[in-house]
Coordinates of C-alpha atoms in Angstrom, one line a residue:
X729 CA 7.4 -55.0 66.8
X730 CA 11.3 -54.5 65.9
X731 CA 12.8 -55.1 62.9
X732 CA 16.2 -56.2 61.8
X733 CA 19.0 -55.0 59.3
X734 CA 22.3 -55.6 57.7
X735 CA 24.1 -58.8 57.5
X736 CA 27.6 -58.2 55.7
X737 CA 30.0 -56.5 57.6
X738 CA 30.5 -53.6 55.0
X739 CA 31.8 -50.2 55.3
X740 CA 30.0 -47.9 58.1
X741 CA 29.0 -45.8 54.7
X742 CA 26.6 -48.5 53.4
X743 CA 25.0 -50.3 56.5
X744 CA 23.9 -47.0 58.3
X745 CA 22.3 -43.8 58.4
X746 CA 24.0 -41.7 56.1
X747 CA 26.6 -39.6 58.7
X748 CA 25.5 -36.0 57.0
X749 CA 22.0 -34.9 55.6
X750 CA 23.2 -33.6 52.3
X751 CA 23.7 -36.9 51.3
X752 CA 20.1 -38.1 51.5
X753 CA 17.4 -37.6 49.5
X754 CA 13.6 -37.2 50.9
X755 CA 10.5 -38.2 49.2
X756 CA 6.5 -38.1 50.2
X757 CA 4.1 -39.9 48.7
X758 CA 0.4 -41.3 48.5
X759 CA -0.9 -44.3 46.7
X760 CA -4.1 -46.4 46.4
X761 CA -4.9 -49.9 46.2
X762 CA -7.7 -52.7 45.5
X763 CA -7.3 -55.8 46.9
X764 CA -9.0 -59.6 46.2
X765 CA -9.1 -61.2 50.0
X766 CA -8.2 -64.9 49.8
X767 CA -11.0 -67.2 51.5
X768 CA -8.6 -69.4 53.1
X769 CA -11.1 -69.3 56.7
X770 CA -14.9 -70.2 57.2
X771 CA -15.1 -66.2 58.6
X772 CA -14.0 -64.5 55.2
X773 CA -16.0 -67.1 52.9
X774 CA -19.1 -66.2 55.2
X775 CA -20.3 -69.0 56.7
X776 CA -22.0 -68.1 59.4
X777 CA -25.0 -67.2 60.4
X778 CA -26.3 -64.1 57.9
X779 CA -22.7 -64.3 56.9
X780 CA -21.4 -62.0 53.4
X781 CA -18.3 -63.3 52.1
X782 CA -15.5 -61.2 52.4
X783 CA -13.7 -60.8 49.3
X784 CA -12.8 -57.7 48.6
X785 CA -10.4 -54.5 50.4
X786 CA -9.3 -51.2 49.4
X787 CA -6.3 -49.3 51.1
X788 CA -4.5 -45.9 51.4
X789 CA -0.9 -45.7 51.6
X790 CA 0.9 -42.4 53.4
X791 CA 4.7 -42.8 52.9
X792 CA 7.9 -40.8 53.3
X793 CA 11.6 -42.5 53.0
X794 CA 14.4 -41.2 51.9
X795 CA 17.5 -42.7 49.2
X796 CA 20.8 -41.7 48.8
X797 CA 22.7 -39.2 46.7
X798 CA 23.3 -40.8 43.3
X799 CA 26.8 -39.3 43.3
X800 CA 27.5 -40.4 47.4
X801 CA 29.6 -44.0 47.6
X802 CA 25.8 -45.8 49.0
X803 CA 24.3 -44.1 45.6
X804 CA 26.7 -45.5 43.6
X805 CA 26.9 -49.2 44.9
X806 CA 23.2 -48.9 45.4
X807 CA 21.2 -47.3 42.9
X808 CA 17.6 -45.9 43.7
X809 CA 17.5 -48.2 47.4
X810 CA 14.9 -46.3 49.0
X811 CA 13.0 -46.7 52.9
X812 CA 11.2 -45.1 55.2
X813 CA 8.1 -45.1 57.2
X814 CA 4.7 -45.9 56.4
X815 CA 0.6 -45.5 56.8
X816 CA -1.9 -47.9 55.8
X817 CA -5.3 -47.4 56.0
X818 CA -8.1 -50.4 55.2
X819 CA -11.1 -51.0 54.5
X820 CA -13.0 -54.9 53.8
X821 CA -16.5 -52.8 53.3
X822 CA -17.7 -54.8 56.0
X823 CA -16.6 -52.9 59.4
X824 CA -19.1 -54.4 61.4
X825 CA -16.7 -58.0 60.9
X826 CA -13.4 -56.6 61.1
X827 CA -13.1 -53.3 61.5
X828 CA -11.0 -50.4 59.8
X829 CA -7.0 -51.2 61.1
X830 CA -4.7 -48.1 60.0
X831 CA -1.3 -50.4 59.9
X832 CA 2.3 -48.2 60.8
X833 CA 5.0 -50.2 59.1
X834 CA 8.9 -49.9 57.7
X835 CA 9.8 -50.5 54.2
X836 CA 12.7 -50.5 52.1
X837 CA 12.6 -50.8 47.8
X838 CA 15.1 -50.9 45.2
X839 CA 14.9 -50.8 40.9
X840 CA 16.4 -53.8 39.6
X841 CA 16.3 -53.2 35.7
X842 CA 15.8 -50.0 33.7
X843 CA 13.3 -50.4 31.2
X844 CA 14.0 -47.0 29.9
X845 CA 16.0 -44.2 30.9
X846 CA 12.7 -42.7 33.5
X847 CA 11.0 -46.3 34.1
X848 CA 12.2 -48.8 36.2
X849 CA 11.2 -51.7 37.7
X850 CA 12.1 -52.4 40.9
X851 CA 10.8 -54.6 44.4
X852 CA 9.4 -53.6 47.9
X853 CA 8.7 -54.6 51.1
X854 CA 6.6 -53.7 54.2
X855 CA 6.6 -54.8 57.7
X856 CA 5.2 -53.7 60.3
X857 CA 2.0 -53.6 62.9
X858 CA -1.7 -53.3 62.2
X859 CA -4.1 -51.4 65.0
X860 CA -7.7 -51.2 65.3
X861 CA -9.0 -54.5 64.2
X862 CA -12.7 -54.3 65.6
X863 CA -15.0 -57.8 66.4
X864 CA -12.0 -59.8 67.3
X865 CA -13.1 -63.3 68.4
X866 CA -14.4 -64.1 71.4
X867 CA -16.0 -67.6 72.3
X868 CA -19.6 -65.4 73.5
X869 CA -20.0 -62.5 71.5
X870 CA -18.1 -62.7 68.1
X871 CA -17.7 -67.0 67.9
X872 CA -17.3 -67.1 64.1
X873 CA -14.2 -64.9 63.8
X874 CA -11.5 -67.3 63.2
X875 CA -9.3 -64.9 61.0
X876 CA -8.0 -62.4 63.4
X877 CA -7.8 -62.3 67.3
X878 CA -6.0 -59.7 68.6
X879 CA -6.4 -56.2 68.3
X880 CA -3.2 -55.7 67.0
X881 CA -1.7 -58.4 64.2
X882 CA 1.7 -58.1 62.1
X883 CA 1.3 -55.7 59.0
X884 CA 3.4 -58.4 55.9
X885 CA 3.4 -57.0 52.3
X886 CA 5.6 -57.7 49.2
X887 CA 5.6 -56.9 46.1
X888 CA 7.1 -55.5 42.4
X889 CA 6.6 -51.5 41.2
X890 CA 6.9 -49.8 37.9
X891 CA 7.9 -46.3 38.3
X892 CA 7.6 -43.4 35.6
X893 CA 9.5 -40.1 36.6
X894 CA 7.8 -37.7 34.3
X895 CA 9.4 -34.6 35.8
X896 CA 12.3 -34.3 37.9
X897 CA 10.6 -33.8 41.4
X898 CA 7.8 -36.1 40.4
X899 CA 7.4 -39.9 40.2
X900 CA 4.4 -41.9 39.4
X901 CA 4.2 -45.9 40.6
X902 CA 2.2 -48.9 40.0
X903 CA 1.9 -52.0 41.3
X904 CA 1.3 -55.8 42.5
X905 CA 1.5 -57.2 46.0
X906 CA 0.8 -59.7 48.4
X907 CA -0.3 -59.1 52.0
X908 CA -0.9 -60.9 55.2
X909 CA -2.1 -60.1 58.6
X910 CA -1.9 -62.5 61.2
X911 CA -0.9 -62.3 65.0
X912 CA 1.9 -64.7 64.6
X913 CA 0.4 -67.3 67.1
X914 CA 0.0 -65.3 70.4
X915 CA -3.4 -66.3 70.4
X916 CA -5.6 -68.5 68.7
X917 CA -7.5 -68.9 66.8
X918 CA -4.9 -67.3 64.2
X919 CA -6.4 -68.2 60.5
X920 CA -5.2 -64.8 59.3
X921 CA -6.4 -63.0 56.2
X922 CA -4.4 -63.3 52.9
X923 CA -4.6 -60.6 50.3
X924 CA -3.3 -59.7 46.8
X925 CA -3.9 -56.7 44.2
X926 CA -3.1 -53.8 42.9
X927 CA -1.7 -49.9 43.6
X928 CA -1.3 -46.8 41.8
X929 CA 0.2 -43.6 43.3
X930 CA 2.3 -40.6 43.0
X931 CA 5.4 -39.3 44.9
X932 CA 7.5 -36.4 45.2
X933 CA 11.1 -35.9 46.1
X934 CA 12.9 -33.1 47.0
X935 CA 16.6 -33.5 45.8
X936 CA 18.4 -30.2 46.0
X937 CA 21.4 -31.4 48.0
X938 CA 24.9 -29.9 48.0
X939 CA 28.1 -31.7 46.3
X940 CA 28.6 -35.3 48.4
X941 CA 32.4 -35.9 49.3
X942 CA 33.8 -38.0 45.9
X943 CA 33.2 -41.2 46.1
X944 CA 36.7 -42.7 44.7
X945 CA 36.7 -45.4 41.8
X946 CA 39.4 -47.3 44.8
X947 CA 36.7 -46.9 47.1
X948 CA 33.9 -48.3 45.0
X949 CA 35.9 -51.3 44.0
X950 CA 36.9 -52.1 47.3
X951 CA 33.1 -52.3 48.2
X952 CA 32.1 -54.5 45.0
X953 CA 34.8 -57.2 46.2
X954 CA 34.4 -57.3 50.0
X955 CA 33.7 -60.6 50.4
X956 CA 34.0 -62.2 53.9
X957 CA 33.1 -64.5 56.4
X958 CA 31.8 -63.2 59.7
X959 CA 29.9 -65.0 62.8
X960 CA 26.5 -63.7 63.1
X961 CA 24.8 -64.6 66.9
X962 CA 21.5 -63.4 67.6
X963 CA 19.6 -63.9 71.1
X964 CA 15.3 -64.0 71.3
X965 CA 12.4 -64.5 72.9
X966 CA 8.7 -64.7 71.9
X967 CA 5.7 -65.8 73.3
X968 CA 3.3 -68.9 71.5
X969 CA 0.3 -71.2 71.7
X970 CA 0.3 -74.7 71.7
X971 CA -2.2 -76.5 69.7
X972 CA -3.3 -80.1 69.7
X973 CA -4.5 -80.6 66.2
X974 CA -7.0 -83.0 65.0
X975 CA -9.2 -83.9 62.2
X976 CA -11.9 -82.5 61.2
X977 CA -10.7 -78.9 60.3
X978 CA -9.7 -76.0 62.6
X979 CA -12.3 -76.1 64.5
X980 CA -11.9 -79.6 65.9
X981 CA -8.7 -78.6 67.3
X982 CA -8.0 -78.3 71.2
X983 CA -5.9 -75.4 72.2
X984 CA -3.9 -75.4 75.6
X985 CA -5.1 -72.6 77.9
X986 CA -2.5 -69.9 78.5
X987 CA 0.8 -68.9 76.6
X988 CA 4.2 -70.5 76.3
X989 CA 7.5 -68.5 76.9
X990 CA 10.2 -69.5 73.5
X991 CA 14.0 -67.8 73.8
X992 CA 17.0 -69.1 72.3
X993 CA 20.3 -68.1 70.8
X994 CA 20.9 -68.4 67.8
X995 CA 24.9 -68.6 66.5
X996 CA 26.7 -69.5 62.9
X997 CA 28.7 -68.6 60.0
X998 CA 27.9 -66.3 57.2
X999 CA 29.6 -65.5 54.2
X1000 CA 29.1 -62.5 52.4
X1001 CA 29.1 -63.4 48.4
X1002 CA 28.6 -59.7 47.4
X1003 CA 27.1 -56.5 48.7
X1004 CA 23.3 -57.7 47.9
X1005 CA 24.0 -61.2 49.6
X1006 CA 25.0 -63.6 52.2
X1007 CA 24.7 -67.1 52.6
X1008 CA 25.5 -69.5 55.7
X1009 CA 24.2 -72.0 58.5
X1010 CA 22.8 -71.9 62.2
X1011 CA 22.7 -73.6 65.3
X1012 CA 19.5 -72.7 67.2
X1013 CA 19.7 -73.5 70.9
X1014 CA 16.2 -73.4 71.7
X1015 CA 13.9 -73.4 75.2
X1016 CA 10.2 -74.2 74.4
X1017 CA 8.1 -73.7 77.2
X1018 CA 5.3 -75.9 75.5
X1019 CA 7.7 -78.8 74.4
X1020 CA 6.6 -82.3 76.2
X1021 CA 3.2 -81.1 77.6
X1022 CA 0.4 -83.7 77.6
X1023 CA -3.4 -83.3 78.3
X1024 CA -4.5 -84.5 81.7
X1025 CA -7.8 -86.3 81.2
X1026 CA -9.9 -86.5 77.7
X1027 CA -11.6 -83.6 75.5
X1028 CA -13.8 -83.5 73.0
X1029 CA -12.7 -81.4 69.8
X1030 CA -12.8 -77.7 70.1
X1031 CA -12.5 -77.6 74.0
X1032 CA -9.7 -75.7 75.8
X1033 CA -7.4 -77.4 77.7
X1034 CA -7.0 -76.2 80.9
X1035 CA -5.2 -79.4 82.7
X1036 CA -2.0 -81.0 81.3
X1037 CA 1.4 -82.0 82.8
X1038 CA 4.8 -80.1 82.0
X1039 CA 8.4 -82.4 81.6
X1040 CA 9.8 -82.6 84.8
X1041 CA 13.2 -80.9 83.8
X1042 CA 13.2 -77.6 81.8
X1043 CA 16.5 -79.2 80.1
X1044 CA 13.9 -81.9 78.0
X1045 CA 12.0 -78.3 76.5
X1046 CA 15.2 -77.9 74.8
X1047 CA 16.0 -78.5 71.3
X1048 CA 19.0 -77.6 69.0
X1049 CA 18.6 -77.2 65.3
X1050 CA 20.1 -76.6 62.5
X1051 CA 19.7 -74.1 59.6
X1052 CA 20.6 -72.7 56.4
X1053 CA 19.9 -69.1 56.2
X1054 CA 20.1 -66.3 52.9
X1055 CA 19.7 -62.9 53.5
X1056 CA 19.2 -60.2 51.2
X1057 CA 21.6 -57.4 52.5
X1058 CA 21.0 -53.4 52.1
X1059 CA 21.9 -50.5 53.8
X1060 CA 19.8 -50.3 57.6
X1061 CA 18.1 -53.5 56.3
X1062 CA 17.8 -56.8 55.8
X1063 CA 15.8 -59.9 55.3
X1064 CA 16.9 -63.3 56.3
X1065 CA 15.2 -66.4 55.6
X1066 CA 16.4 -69.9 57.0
X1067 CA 14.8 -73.4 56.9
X1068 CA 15.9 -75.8 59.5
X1069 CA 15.1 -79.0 61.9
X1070 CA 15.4 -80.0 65.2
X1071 CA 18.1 -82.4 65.3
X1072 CA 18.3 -82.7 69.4
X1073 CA 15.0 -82.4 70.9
X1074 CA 14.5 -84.0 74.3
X1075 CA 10.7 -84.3 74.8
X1076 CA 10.4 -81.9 72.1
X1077 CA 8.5 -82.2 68.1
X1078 CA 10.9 -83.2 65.8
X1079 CA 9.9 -80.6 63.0
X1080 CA 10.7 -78.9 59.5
X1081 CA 10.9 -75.2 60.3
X1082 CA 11.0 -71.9 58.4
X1083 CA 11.6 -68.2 59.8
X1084 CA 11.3 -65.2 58.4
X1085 CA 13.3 -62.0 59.8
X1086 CA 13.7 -58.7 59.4
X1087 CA 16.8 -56.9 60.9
X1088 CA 17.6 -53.1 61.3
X1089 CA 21.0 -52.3 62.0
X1090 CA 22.2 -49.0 63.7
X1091 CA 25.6 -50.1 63.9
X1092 CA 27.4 -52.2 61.0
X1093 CA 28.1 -54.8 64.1
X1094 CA 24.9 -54.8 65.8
X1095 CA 21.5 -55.4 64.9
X1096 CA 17.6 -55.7 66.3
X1097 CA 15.9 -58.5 64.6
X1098 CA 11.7 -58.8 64.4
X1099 CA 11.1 -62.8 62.7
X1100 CA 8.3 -65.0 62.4
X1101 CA 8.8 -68.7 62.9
X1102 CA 6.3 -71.5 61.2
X1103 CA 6.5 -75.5 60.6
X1104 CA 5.9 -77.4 57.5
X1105 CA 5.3 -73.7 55.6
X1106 CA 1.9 -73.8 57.5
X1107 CA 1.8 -74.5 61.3
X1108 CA 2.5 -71.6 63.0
X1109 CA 5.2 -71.2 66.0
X1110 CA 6.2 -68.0 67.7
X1111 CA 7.5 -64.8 67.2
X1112 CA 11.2 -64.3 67.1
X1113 CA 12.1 -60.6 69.1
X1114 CA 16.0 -60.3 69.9
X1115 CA 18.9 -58.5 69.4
X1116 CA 22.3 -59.5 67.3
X1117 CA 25.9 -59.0 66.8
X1118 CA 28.6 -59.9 63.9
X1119 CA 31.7 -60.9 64.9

């Protein structure tokens, strides 16, 4: 999976790797966390034959990230930002339904009030990919498993930490998050498991850097009031299913056999309000391969369906819509989130749509985006892999 970073056109300094080592600052660290699973499927309520409710999981965290020298100009303008890399390992205490997945992911943090001089409170995310899920469905030998898939799902956590530095190369964390796994709609069926809980862990950081280059009182202001508009145009592809719904639950519903190839381009104006922020709107030129096609023949609910016709022109699988999009900007980072709706959609759905990106950014002008696309805050759609530029 990629990820995606940056939005405001700032200073090389603050949207990329820091030019010369001295002016990071590395940390390791472990942590520990129980989990309550949310039954939003039949599979993790049980109910099937000899079924045991899944309700509970228990993870370790392995993480190492670096943050920037407090006395740097990225220290200054943004104070304790932290990311990195990180393991999870899970357990549900029921491997014989799901498995043990060990997740790899990216995260980034950052303290946004100071409780006291050595606790803050601050936010972080994960994203990333979860490996090893054992028992996958399969319509013959594991029919019951409507919560995950694919052997491989996205890795989707958020959540608030307290820290406690009780020593100057040593930091210990708490926490609440949420977490979801899903396979963002590359196969059904693609229920997902939902999760929220707790952690509690320790860290250490190794901070013996040499003197940064000053960071200039003229250079930090000019930082604090670049505001600007730029043009933000980002090209993708993904892969879906297509999904004829129908009462009756999930399991009444008739999926098409076979994939369906998305891409699209997607091009509008941002405008950076601060160094934390950007607001603006979207176009979204959009090919959907599954747009227009109709079953050939009846089904009953649950079958596959393996016959249907395809719009005779690939031009009526296109749709154009529009969005708003906010994105919370850091250093290498970002998250954008955008609501739109099809406003041209030849033999298309006219839907309420919401995606979800991350975006890593070598370059202060370019960036690789990783996004997740659903409709109606429900119904998933398709994956959103691509690469961007800021003009």
């Amino acid at each position: 999976m990629a990820f995606a970073a940056g939005v405001g056109m700032m200073h090389a300094q603050t949207d990329t790797l820091p030019s010369k080592m001295k002016d990071m600052n590395w940390r390791v660290g472990m942590s520990l966390g129980g989990d309550a699973v949310v039954p939003t499927n039949a599979y993790l309520k049980g109910e099937y034959p000899g079924g045991k409710m899944i309700g509970a999981a228990f993870g370790v965290h392995l993480q190492g990230d670096f943050s920037y020298n407090p006395k740097s100009l990225t220290g200054r303008l943004y104070k304790g930002l932290y990311q990195g890399i990180g393991v999870d390992v899970r357990t549900f205490y029921n491997p014989g339904k799901l498995g043990t997945p060990v997740s790899l992911y990216v995260y980034q943090g950052m303290p946004f009030a100071w409780l006291t001089p050595k606790v803050t409170l601050g936010y972080e995310w994960q994203f990333g990919a979860a490996m090893g899920w054992q028992h996958i469905y399969n319509p013959v030998t594991s029919p019951y498993n409507t919560a995950v898939s694919t052997r491989i799902t996205a890795h989707m956590n958020v959540g608030i930490k307290v820290n406690y530095q009780f020593d100057k190369h040593w930091q210990f964390n708490c926490g609440w998050s949420v977490m979801h796994y899903s396979n963002a709609n590359t196969r059904q069926p693609n229920q997902g498991i939902n999760m929220t809980g707790v952690t509690m862990g320790v860290s250490y950081t190794h901070d013996e850097w040499k003197e940064p280059e000053g960071a200039t009182r003229e250079m930090i202001e000019e930082n604090l009031q670049d505001r600007r508009l730029y043009v933000d145009i980002l090209t993708y592809t993904g892969q879906r299913k297509k999904v004829k719904f129908n009462k009756g639950g999930h399991d009444q519903d008739n999926v098409y056999e076979g994939s369906f190839n998305v891409s699209g381009i997607r091009v509008g104006p941002m405008w950076k309000c601060n160094r934390f922020v950007a607001v603006g709107g979207q176009l979204d030129f959009r090919y959907d391969e599954s747009a227009g096609v109709e079953p050939i023949g009846q089904y009953a609910p649950g079958e596959i369906i393996t016959n249907y016709t395809c719009p005779s022109s690939a031009f009526k699988q296109m749709s154009l819509g529009v969005m708003g999009c906010a994105e919370l900007t850091m250093p290498l980072f970002a998250v954008n989130v955008a609501l739109g709706v099809n406003a041209l959609r030849p033999d298309g759905e006219k839907i309420f749509y919401q995606a979800l990106s991350v975006k890593l950014s070598p370059h202060p002008r370019f960036y690789i985006n990783a996004g997740y696309q659903l409709s109606d805050f429900k119904l998933p759609q398709n994956l959103c892999l691509g690469v961007g530029i800021r003009i």
